[in-house]
Coordinates of N, CA and C in Angstrom, one line a residue:
M12 N -14.4 -26.0 3.9 CA -13.4 -26.1 3.0 C -12.7 -27.4 3.3
N13 N -12.4 -28.2 2.2 CA -11.7 -29.5 2.4 C -10.2 -29.3 2.0
T14 N -9.3 -29.7 2.8 CA -7.9 -29.7 2.4 C -7.6 -30.8 1.5
G15 N -6.8 -30.6 0.5 CA -6.4 -31.7 -0.4 C -7.3 -31.9 -1.5
S16 N -8.6 -31.6 -1.4 CA -9.5 -31.8 -2.5 C -10.4 -30.6 -2.6
P17 N -10.9 -30.3 -3.8 CA -11.7 -29.1 -4.0 C -13.0 -29.2 -3.3
S18 N -13.5 -28.1 -2.8 CA -14.9 -28.0 -2.4 C -15.6 -27.2 -3.4
E19 N -16.9 -27.5 -3.6 CA -17.6 -26.8 -4.7 C -18.9 -26.3 -4.3
G20 N -19.4 -25.3 -5.0 CA -20.7 -24.7 -4.7 C -21.2 -24.0 -6.0
T21 N -22.6 -24.1 -6.1 CA -23.2 -23.4 -7.3 C -24.5 -22.7 -6.9
Q22 N -24.7 -21.5 -7.3 CA -25.9 -20.8 -7.0 C -26.1 -19.8 -8.1
A23 N -27.3 -19.8 -8.7 CA -27.7 -18.8 -9.7 C -26.7 -18.3 -10.7
G24 N -26.0 -19.3 -11.3 CA -25.0 -19.0 -12.4 C -23.6 -18.8 -11.9
L25 N -23.4 -18.9 -10.5 CA -22.1 -18.8 -10.0 C -21.6 -20.2 -9.6
M26 N -20.4 -20.5 -10.0 CA -19.8 -21.8 -9.7 C -18.5 -21.5 -8.9
T27 N -18.2 -22.1 -7.8 CA -17.0 -22.0 -7.1 C -16.4 -23.3 -6.7
S28 N -15.1 -23.3 -6.6 CA -14.4 -24.5 -6.0 C -13.2 -24.0 -5.4
T29 N -12.8 -24.6 -4.3 CA -11.6 -24.2 -3.5 C -10.6 -25.3 -3.4
S30 N -9.4 -25.0 -3.7 CA -8.3 -26.1 -3.5 C -7.2 -25.5 -2.7
V31 N -6.5 -26.4 -2.0 CA -5.3 -26.0 -1.2 C -4.1 -26.5 -1.9
E32 N -3.2 -25.6 -2.3 CA -1.9 -26.0 -2.9 C -1.0 -26.6 -1.9
P33 N 0.0 -27.4 -2.3 CA 0.9 -28.1 -1.4 C 1.6 -27.1 -0.4
E34 N 1.9 -25.9 -0.8 CA 2.5 -25.0 0.1 C 1.6 -24.2 1.0
G35 N 0.3 -24.6 0.9 CA -0.7 -24.0 1.8 C -1.5 -22.9 1.2
R36 N -1.1 -22.4 0.0 CA -1.9 -21.4 -0.6 C -3.3 -21.9 -1.0
I37 N -4.3 -21.1 -0.8 CA -5.6 -21.5 -1.2 C -6.0 -20.8 -2.6
V38 N -6.5 -21.6 -3.5 CA -7.0 -21.0 -4.8 C -8.5 -21.2 -4.8
V39 N -9.2 -20.1 -5.0 CA -10.6 -20.1 -5.1 C -10.9 -19.9 -6.6
H40 N -11.5 -20.9 -7.2 CA -11.9 -20.8 -8.7 C -13.3 -20.4 -8.7
V41 N -13.5 -19.3 -9.5 CA -14.9 -18.8 -9.7 C -15.3 -18.8 -11.1
G42 N -16.4 -19.3 -11.5 CA -16.9 -19.3 -12.8 C -18.3 -18.9 -12.9
G43 N -18.8 -18.6 -14.1 CA -20.2 -18.2 -14.4 C -20.3 -16.7 -14.3
E44 N -21.3 -16.3 -13.5 CA -21.5 -14.8 -13.4 C -21.6 -14.4 -11.9
L45 N -21.0 -13.3 -11.6 CA -21.0 -12.8 -10.2 C -21.7 -11.5 -10.2
D46 N -22.9 -11.5 -9.7 CA -23.7 -10.3 -9.6 C -24.4 -10.3 -8.3
L47 N -25.3 -9.3 -8.1 CA -26.0 -9.1 -6.8 C -26.7 -10.4 -6.4
S48 N -27.2 -11.2 -7.3 CA -28.0 -12.3 -6.9 C -27.2 -13.4 -6.3
C49 N -25.9 -13.4 -6.4 CA -25.1 -14.5 -5.9 C -23.8 -14.0 -5.1
V50 N -23.8 -12.7 -4.9 CA -22.6 -12.2 -4.2 C -22.4 -12.7 -2.8
S51 N -23.5 -13.1 -2.1 CA -23.5 -13.6 -0.8 C -22.8 -15.0 -0.8
Q52 N -23.0 -15.8 -1.8 CA -22.3 -17.1 -1.9 C -20.8 -16.9 -2.1
F53 N -20.5 -15.9 -2.9 CA -19.1 -15.6 -3.2 C -18.4 -15.2 -1.8
L54 N -19.1 -14.3 -1.1 CA -18.5 -13.9 0.2 C -18.4 -15.0 1.2
V55 N -19.3 -16.0 1.2 CA -19.2 -17.1 2.1 C -18.0 -17.9 1.8
V56 N -17.8 -18.2 0.5 CA -16.6 -19.0 0.1 C -15.3 -18.3 0.5
L57 N -15.3 -17.0 0.3 CA -14.1 -16.2 0.7 C -13.9 -16.2 2.2
D58 N -15.0 -16.0 2.9 CA -14.9 -16.0 4.4 C -14.3 -17.3 4.9
E59 N -14.8 -18.4 4.4 CA -14.3 -19.7 4.8 C -12.8 -19.9 4.5
A60 N -12.4 -19.4 3.4 CA -11.0 -19.5 3.0 C -10.2 -18.6 4.0
I61 N -10.6 -17.4 4.2 CA -9.9 -16.4 5.1 C -9.8 -17.0 6.5
E62 N -10.9 -17.6 7.0 CA -10.9 -18.1 8.4 C -10.0 -19.3 8.6
S63 N -9.6 -20.0 7.5 CA -8.6 -21.1 7.6 C -7.2 -20.5 7.8
R64 N -7.0 -19.2 7.7 CA -5.8 -18.5 7.9 C -4.5 -18.9 7.1
P65 N -4.7 -19.1 5.8 CA -3.5 -19.4 4.9 C -2.7 -18.1 4.8
R66 N -1.5 -18.2 4.3 CA -0.7 -17.0 4.1 C -1.3 -16.2 2.9
E67 N -1.8 -17.0 1.9 CA -2.2 -16.3 0.7 C -3.5 -17.0 0.1
I68 N -4.4 -16.2 -0.5 CA -5.5 -16.7 -1.2 C -5.5 -16.1 -2.6
E69 N -5.6 -16.9 -3.6 CA -5.6 -16.4 -5.0 C -7.0 -16.7 -5.5
L70 N -7.6 -15.6 -6.1 CA -8.9 -15.8 -6.8 C -8.6 -16.1 -8.3
D71 N -9.0 -17.2 -8.8 CA -8.9 -17.6 -10.2 C -10.2 -17.2 -10.9
L72 N -10.3 -16.2 -11.6 CA -11.5 -15.7 -12.3 C -11.5 -15.9 -13.8
A73 N -10.6 -16.8 -14.2 CA -10.5 -17.1 -15.6 C -11.8 -17.6 -16.3
D74 N -12.6 -18.3 -15.5 CA -13.9 -18.8 -16.0 C -15.1 -17.9 -15.6
L75 N -14.9 -16.7 -15.1 CA -15.9 -15.8 -14.7 C -16.3 -15.0 -16.0
A76 N -17.5 -15.2 -16.5 CA -17.9 -14.5 -17.7 C -18.4 -13.1 -17.5
F77 N -18.9 -12.8 -16.2 CA -19.5 -11.5 -15.9 C -19.3 -11.2 -14.5
M78 N -19.0 -9.9 -14.2 CA -18.9 -9.4 -12.8 C -19.4 -8.0 -12.8
D79 N -20.4 -7.7 -11.9 CA -20.9 -6.3 -11.9 C -20.3 -5.7 -10.6
S80 N -20.7 -4.5 -10.3 CA -20.2 -3.7 -9.2 C -20.3 -4.3 -7.9
S81 N -21.3 -5.2 -7.7 CA -21.5 -5.9 -6.4 C -20.4 -6.9 -6.2
G82 N -19.9 -7.5 -7.3 CA -18.8 -8.4 -7.3 C -17.5 -7.6 -6.9
V83 N -17.3 -6.5 -7.5 CA -16.1 -5.6 -7.2 C -16.2 -5.2 -5.7
G84 N -17.3 -4.8 -5.2 CA -17.5 -4.4 -3.8 C -17.2 -5.6 -2.9
A85 N -17.7 -6.8 -3.3 CA -17.4 -8.0 -2.5 C -15.9 -8.3 -2.4
Y86 N -15.2 -8.1 -3.5 CA -13.8 -8.3 -3.5 C -13.1 -7.3 -2.6
V87 N -13.5 -6.1 -2.6 CA -12.9 -5.1 -1.7 C -13.2 -5.5 -0.3
H88 N -14.4 -5.9 0.0 CA -14.7 -6.3 1.4 C -13.8 -7.4 1.9
A89 N -13.7 -8.5 1.0 CA -13.0 -9.6 1.3 C -11.5 -9.3 1.5
F90 N -11.0 -8.4 0.6 CA -9.6 -8.0 0.6 C -9.3 -7.4 2.0
R91 N -10.1 -6.5 2.4 CA -9.9 -5.8 3.7 C -10.0 -6.8 4.9
R92 N -11.0 -7.7 4.8 CA -11.1 -8.6 5.8 C -9.9 -9.6 5.9
A93 N -9.4 -10.0 4.8 CA -8.3 -10.9 4.7 C -7.1 -10.1 5.3
R94 N -6.9 -8.9 4.9 CA -5.8 -8.1 5.4 C -5.8 -8.0 6.9
S95 N -7.0 -7.8 7.5 CA -7.1 -7.7 8.9 C -6.7 -9.0 9.6
K96 N -6.7 -10.1 8.9 CA -6.3 -11.4 9.5 C -4.9 -11.8 9.0
N97 N -4.2 -10.8 8.4 CA -2.8 -11.1 7.9 C -2.8 -12.1 6.8
V98 N -3.8 -12.1 6.0 CA -3.9 -13.0 4.8 C -3.8 -12.2 3.6
A99 N -3.0 -12.6 2.6 CA -2.9 -11.9 1.4 C -4.0 -12.4 0.4
L100 N -4.8 -11.6 -0.1 CA -5.8 -11.9 -1.1 C -5.5 -11.2 -2.4
A101 N -5.4 -11.9 -3.5 CA -5.1 -11.3 -4.8 C -5.9 -12.0 -5.9
I102 N -6.2 -11.3 -7.0 CA -6.8 -11.9 -8.1 C -5.7 -12.4 -9.1
G103 N -5.7 -13.6 -9.5 CA -4.8 -14.2 -10.4 C -5.3 -14.1 -11.8
D104 N -5.5 -15.2 -12.4 CA -6.1 -15.3 -13.8 C -7.5 -14.7 -13.8
R105 N -7.8 -14.0 -14.9 CA -9.1 -13.4 -15.0 C -9.5 -13.5 -16.5
S106 N -10.8 -13.5 -16.7 CA -11.3 -13.5 -18.1 C -11.2 -12.1 -18.6
P107 N -11.2 -11.9 -20.0 CA -11.1 -10.5 -20.5 C -12.2 -9.6 -20.0
A108 N -13.4 -10.1 -19.9 CA -14.6 -9.3 -19.4 C -14.3 -8.8 -18.0
V109 N -13.9 -9.7 -17.2 CA -13.6 -9.3 -15.8 C -12.4 -8.4 -15.7
N110 N -11.4 -8.6 -16.5 CA -10.2 -7.8 -16.5 C -10.7 -6.3 -16.9
R111 N -11.6 -6.2 -17.8 CA -12.1 -4.9 -18.2 C -12.8 -4.2 -17.1
V112 N -13.6 -4.9 -16.3 CA -14.3 -4.3 -15.2 C -13.3 -3.9 -14.1
L113 N -12.3 -4.7 -13.9 CA -11.3 -4.4 -12.9 C -10.5 -3.1 -13.3
E114 N -10.2 -3.1 -14.6 CA -9.4 -1.9 -15.1 C -10.3 -0.6 -15.0
L115 N -11.5 -0.7 -15.4 CA -12.4 0.5 -15.4 C -12.6 0.9 -14.0
S116 N -12.8 0.0 -13.0 CA -13.1 0.4 -11.7 C -11.8 0.9 -11.0
G117 N -10.6 0.5 -11.4 CA -9.4 0.9 -10.7 C -9.2 0.3 -9.4
V118 N -10.0 -0.8 -9.1 CA -10.0 -1.3 -7.7 C -8.6 -1.9 -7.3
E119 N -7.9 -2.6 -8.2 CA -6.6 -3.2 -7.8 C -5.6 -2.1 -7.5
E120 N -5.6 -1.0 -8.3 CA -4.7 0.1 -8.0 C -5.0 0.8 -6.7
A121 N -6.3 1.0 -6.4 CA -6.8 1.6 -5.2 C -6.4 0.8 -4.0
L122 N -6.6 -0.5 -4.1 CA -6.2 -1.4 -2.9 C -4.7 -1.5 -2.7
S123 N -4.0 -1.5 -3.8 CA -2.5 -1.4 -3.7 C -2.1 -0.2 -3.0
A124 N -2.7 1.0 -3.4 CA -2.3 2.2 -2.7 C -2.7 2.2 -1.2
E125 N -3.8 1.6 -0.9 CA -4.3 1.5 0.4 C -3.3 0.7 1.3
V126 N -2.8 -0.4 0.7 CA -1.8 -1.3 1.4 C -0.5 -0.5 1.6
N127 N -0.1 0.2 0.6 CA 1.2 0.9 0.7 C 1.1 2.1 1.7
S128 N -0.1 2.6 1.9 CA -0.2 3.7 2.8 C -0.5 3.3 4.3
K129 N -0.9 2.0 4.4 CA -1.2 1.5 5.8 C -0.6 0.1 5.9
P130 N 0.7 0.0 6.2 CA 1.4 -1.3 6.3 C 0.8 -2.0 7.5
L131 N 0.9 -3.4 7.4 CA 0.4 -4.2 8.5 C 1.2 -4.0 9.8

């Protein structure tokens, strides 16, 4: 990950770029499609961001056209890994299709309940 400038990656329809905001928050922009064929790339990008130990990482999914259950599972994995390192990981902007998947899965509510039941 490069500070001050975005780092980018593309694999099988998934596009990612990472930028560091002036206050140190990392924004991971994800576009294209997130499914089983490219979930490992997504996790590598998130792991790199988590390892840099920012206070907060925001996922910008506004340009993500599709996400299946493997993408939801990867988010849960990364969320828990970030939390174990005292890093806040949250989804910011999201496309309507991704918002629907997140709503149907209930993942954001479940993770919020998990955080509230197990404080750091």
